GROMACS .gro file of N, CA and C in nm:
model
  228
    1THR      N    1  -2.811  -0.643   2.904
    1THR     CA    2  -2.752  -0.622   2.970
    1THR      C    3  -2.695  -0.735   3.093
    2GLU      N    4  -2.586  -0.744   3.102
    2GLU     CA    5  -2.585  -0.858   3.213
    2GLU      C    6  -2.599  -0.857   3.348
    3LYS      N    7  -2.542  -0.987   3.413
    3LYS     CA    8  -2.592  -0.948   3.575
    3LYS      C    9  -2.495  -0.915   3.595
    4ASP      N   10  -2.329  -0.869   3.563
    4ASP     CA   11  -2.194  -0.763   3.635
    4ASP      C   12  -2.258  -0.699   3.537
    5GLY      N   13  -2.363  -0.624   3.517
    5GLY     CA   14  -2.291  -0.495   3.456
    5GLY      C   15  -2.253  -0.491   3.361
    6LYS      N   16  -2.244  -0.580   3.229
    6LYS     CA   17  -2.134  -0.520   3.163
    6LYS      C   18  -2.289  -0.508   2.993
    7VAL      N   19  -2.274  -0.447   2.946
    7VAL     CA   20  -2.351  -0.441   2.823
    7VAL      C   21  -2.310  -0.535   2.738
    8GLU      N   22  -2.421  -0.569   2.626
    8GLU     CA   23  -2.416  -0.639   2.443
    8GLU      C   24  -2.437  -0.631   2.369
    9ARG      N   25  -2.472  -0.568   2.292
    9ARG     CA   26  -2.546  -0.546   2.170
    9ARG      C   27  -2.595  -0.681   2.102
   10ASN      N   28  -2.730  -0.749   2.092
   10ASN     CA   29  -2.695  -0.885   1.995
   10ASN      C   30  -2.889  -0.867   1.962
   11ASP      N   31  -2.848  -0.770   1.821
   11ASP     CA   32  -2.974  -0.776   1.753
   11ASP      C   33  -3.064  -0.907   1.739
   12ARG      N   34  -3.180  -0.934   1.704
   12ARG     CA   35  -3.244  -1.023   1.652
   12ARG      C   36  -3.311  -0.944   1.533
   13LEU      N   37  -3.333  -1.044   1.463
   13LEU     CA   38  -3.349  -1.012   1.305
   13LEU      C   39  -3.515  -1.109   1.288
   14ILE      N   40  -3.582  -1.059   1.265
   14ILE     CA   41  -3.724  -1.133   1.132
   14ILE      C   42  -3.752  -1.149   1.028
   15ALA      N   43  -3.726  -1.273   0.971
   15ALA     CA   44  -3.719  -1.306   0.807
   15ALA      C   45  -3.875  -1.416   0.801
   16VAL      N   46  -3.862  -1.373   0.664
   16VAL     CA   47  -4.011  -1.466   0.620
   16VAL      C   48  -3.913  -1.497   0.478
   17SER      N   49  -3.896  -1.637   0.430
   17SER     CA   50  -3.907  -1.690   0.259
   17SER      C   51  -3.964  -1.557   0.207
   18SER      N   52  -3.774  -1.615   0.071
   18SER     CA   53  -3.917  -1.491   0.009
   18SER      C   54  -4.044  -1.582  -0.095
   19ASN      N   55  -4.046  -1.756  -0.022
   19ASN     CA   56  -4.090  -1.856  -0.133
   19ASN      C   57  -4.169  -1.834  -0.074
   20SER      N   58  -4.247  -1.891   0.091
   20SER     CA   59  -4.314  -1.867   0.140
   20SER      C   60  -4.464  -1.863   0.129
   21LYS      N   61  -4.549  -1.990   0.103
   21LYS     CA   62  -4.716  -2.051   0.072
   21LYS      C   63  -4.741  -1.886   0.199
   22THR      N   64  -4.750  -1.950   0.374
   22THR     CA   65  -4.815  -1.866   0.429
   22THR      C   66  -4.864  -1.732   0.445
   23HIS      N   67  -4.665  -1.658   0.432
   23HIS     CA   68  -4.673  -1.547   0.416
   23HIS      C   69  -4.598  -1.455   0.348
   24ALA      N   70  -4.637  -1.503   0.237
   24ALA     CA   71  -4.553  -1.427   0.073
   24ALA      C   72  -4.656  -1.312   0.113
   25GLU      N   73  -4.806  -1.218   0.179
   25GLU     CA   74  -4.784  -1.127   0.132
   25GLU      C   75  -4.771  -1.027   0.216
   26LEU      N   76  -4.639  -1.076   0.310
   26LEU     CA   77  -4.545  -0.985   0.416
   26LEU      C   78  -4.404  -0.975   0.267
   27LYS      N   79  -4.385  -0.817   0.295
   27LYS     CA   80  -4.300  -0.781   0.222
   27LYS      C   81  -4.151  -0.721   0.348
   28SER      N   82  -4.276  -0.605   0.409
   28SER     CA   83  -4.168  -0.517   0.476
   28SER      C   84  -4.195  -0.532   0.683
   29ILE      N   85  -4.122  -0.504   0.708
   29ILE     CA   86  -4.171  -0.504   0.902
   29ILE      C   87  -4.302  -0.414   0.901
   30ASN      N   88  -4.365  -0.285   0.749
   30ASN     CA   89  -4.467  -0.302   0.838
   30ASN      C   90  -4.573  -0.342   0.783
   31ASP      N   91  -4.577  -0.437   0.704
   31ASP     CA   92  -4.714  -0.535   0.667
   31ASP      C   93  -4.678  -0.614   0.839
   32LEU      N   94  -4.597  -0.594   0.905
   32LEU     CA   95  -4.630  -0.717   1.039
   32LEU      C   96  -4.757  -0.591   1.133
   33ASN      N   97  -4.829  -0.708   1.227
   33ASN     CA   98  -4.880  -0.673   1.273
   33ASN      C   99  -4.805  -0.555   1.455
   34GLU      N  100  -4.890  -0.525   1.484
   34GLU     CA  101  -4.814  -0.409   1.578
   34GLU      C  102  -4.792  -0.538   1.676
   35THR      N  103  -4.921  -0.539   1.726
   35THR     CA  104  -4.935  -0.601   1.808
   35THR      C  105  -4.829  -0.794   1.810
   36LEU      N  106  -4.817  -0.782   1.651
   36LEU     CA  107  -4.735  -0.923   1.718
   36LEU      C  108  -4.630  -0.880   1.708
   37ILE      N  109  -4.542  -0.756   1.692
   37ILE     CA  110  -4.408  -0.708   1.697
   37ILE      C  111  -4.399  -0.652   1.870
   38ASP      N  112  -4.513  -0.664   1.890
   38ASP     CA  113  -4.513  -0.620   2.040
   38ASP      C  114  -4.480  -0.721   2.120
   39GLN      N  115  -4.555  -0.783   2.084
   39GLN     CA  116  -4.525  -0.969   2.186
   39GLN      C  117  -4.396  -1.001   2.162
   40ILE      N  118  -4.346  -0.942   2.087
   40ILE     CA  119  -4.219  -1.098   1.989
   40ILE      C  120  -4.135  -0.975   2.042
   41GLU      N  121  -4.105  -0.841   2.064
   41GLU     CA  122  -4.041  -0.764   2.186
   41GLU      C  123  -4.081  -0.854   2.368
   42HIS      N  124  -4.151  -0.796   2.304
   42HIS     CA  125  -4.222  -0.869   2.436
   42HIS      C  126  -4.096  -0.952   2.516
   43PHE      N  127  -4.146  -1.073   2.420
   43PHE     CA  128  -4.092  -1.258   2.478
   43PHE      C  129  -3.928  -1.216   2.474
   44PHE      N  130  -3.917  -1.115   2.390
   44PHE     CA  131  -3.761  -1.113   2.477
   44PHE      C  132  -3.640  -1.061   2.526
   45ILE      N  133  -3.734  -0.946   2.562
   45ILE     CA  134  -3.730  -0.865   2.742
   45ILE      C  135  -3.829  -0.995   2.802
   46SER      N  136  -3.876  -1.054   2.846
   46SER     CA  137  -3.901  -1.159   2.934
   46SER      C  138  -3.808  -1.239   2.950
   47TYR      N  139  -3.759  -1.313   2.840
   47TYR     CA  140  -3.626  -1.416   2.861
   47TYR      C  141  -3.511  -1.387   2.948
   48ASN      N  142  -3.437  -1.309   2.851
   48ASN     CA  143  -3.363  -1.219   2.986
   48ASN      C  144  -3.315  -1.223   3.094
   49GLU      N  145  -3.528  -1.083   3.094
   49GLU     CA  146  -3.538  -1.106   3.291
   49GLU      C  147  -3.491  -1.262   3.353
   50ALA      N  148  -3.615  -1.375   3.273
   50ALA     CA  149  -3.586  -1.435   3.342
   50ALA      C  150  -3.450  -1.543   3.370
   51LYS      N  151  -3.353  -1.491   3.300
   51LYS     CA  152  -3.169  -1.495   3.321
   51LYS      C  153  -3.126  -1.446   3.396
   52GLY      N  154  -3.170  -1.334   3.462
   52GLY     CA  155  -3.139  -1.231   3.540
   52GLY      C  156  -3.049  -1.146   3.466
   53LYS      N  157  -3.094  -1.110   3.298
   53LYS     CA  158  -3.049  -1.046   3.175
   53LYS      C  159  -3.202  -0.911   3.161
   54LYS      N  160  -3.073  -0.766   3.198
   54LYS     CA  161  -3.228  -0.655   3.106
   54LYS      C  162  -3.163  -0.640   2.966
   55PHE      N  163  -3.264  -0.699   2.839
   55PHE     CA  164  -3.281  -0.675   2.730
   55PHE      C  165  -3.357  -0.523   2.718
   56LYS      N  166  -3.325  -0.439   2.599
   56LYS     CA  167  -3.360  -0.318   2.574
   56LYS      C  168  -3.405  -0.336   2.461
   57PRO      N  169  -3.545  -0.259   2.388
   57PRO     CA  170  -3.514  -0.277   2.280
   57PRO      C  171  -3.486  -0.144   2.164
   58LEU      N  172  -3.367  -0.132   2.088
   58LEU     CA  173  -3.375   0.001   2.040
   58LEU      C  174  -3.426   0.038   1.928
   59GLY      N  175  -3.430  -0.054   1.901
   59GLY     CA  176  -3.543   0.012   1.737
   59GLY      C  177  -3.607  -0.076   1.678
   60ARG      N  178  -3.763  -0.046   1.553
   60ARG     CA  179  -3.738  -0.218   1.411
   60ARG      C  180  -3.725  -0.109   1.329
   61PHE      N  181  -3.616  -0.216   1.285
   61PHE     CA  182  -3.570  -0.075   1.140
   61PHE      C  183  -3.633  -0.282   1.015
   62GLY      N  184  -3.595  -0.198   0.914
   62GLY     CA  185  -3.653  -0.276   0.746
   62GLY      C  186  -3.551  -0.404   0.672
   63ALA      N  187  -3.520  -0.482   0.567
   63ALA     CA  188  -3.439  -0.481   0.520
   63ALA      C  189  -3.322  -0.494   0.474
   64ARG      N  190  -3.333  -0.316   0.434
   64ARG     CA  191  -3.193  -0.236   0.498
   64ARG      C  192  -3.116  -0.241   0.579
   65LYS      N  193  -3.134  -0.204   0.697
   65LYS     CA  194  -3.057  -0.228   0.800
   65LYS      C  195  -3.002  -0.438   0.837
   66ALA      N  196  -3.137  -0.529   0.835
   66ALA     CA  197  -3.073  -0.636   0.846
   66ALA      C  198  -3.033  -0.673   0.756
   67LYS      N  199  -2.983  -0.648   0.605
   67LYS     CA  200  -2.893  -0.684   0.558
   67LYS      C  201  -2.754  -0.657   0.569
   68SER      N  202  -2.763  -0.511   0.621
   68SER     CA  203  -2.617  -0.408   0.702
   68SER      C  204  -2.561  -0.473   0.781
   69LEU      N  205  -2.667  -0.544   0.908
   69LEU     CA  206  -2.589  -0.601   0.981
   69LEU      C  207  -2.553  -0.766   0.929
   70VAL      N  208  -2.658  -0.781   0.816
   70VAL     CA  209  -2.607  -0.966   0.828
   70VAL      C  210  -2.445  -0.974   0.780
   71GLU      N  211  -2.366  -0.819   0.676
   71GLU     CA  212  -2.313  -0.874   0.569
   71GLU      C  213  -2.167  -0.745   0.701
   72GLU      N  214  -2.226  -0.718   0.756
   72GLU     CA  215  -2.120  -0.673   0.882
   72GLU      C  216  -2.006  -0.823   0.912
   73ALA      N  217  -2.169  -0.893   0.996
   73ALA     CA  218  -2.120  -1.073   1.099
   73ALA      C  219  -2.010  -1.110   1.005
   74ILE      N  220  -2.067  -1.115   0.845
   74ILE     CA  221  -2.023  -1.233   0.774
   74ILE      C  222  -1.855  -1.153   0.834
   75ARG      N  223  -1.802  -1.035   0.762
   75ARG     CA  224  -1.747  -0.941   0.727
   75ARG      C  225  -1.670  -0.997   0.937
   76LEU      N  226  -1.667  -0.970   1.032
   76LEU     CA  227  -1.605  -0.999   1.115
   76LEU      C  228  -1.573  -1.157   1.141
   0.00000   0.00000   0.00000
């Protein structure tokens, strides 16, 4: 939410390279530590708050949702 009250959706994606040597065991969002996800969300909330905006996480989704968001963005 902007300072003027305008609300805009701005999805965030977390990805790991399929060739990652340090994170090869991560195959799904469920493989991430819950504390790490909480910290990532907190970062975005705090970052936006410092800019006078409000950031509200709407959910946590997996690879299928991320793929559909990317495909939709490409179409647009």
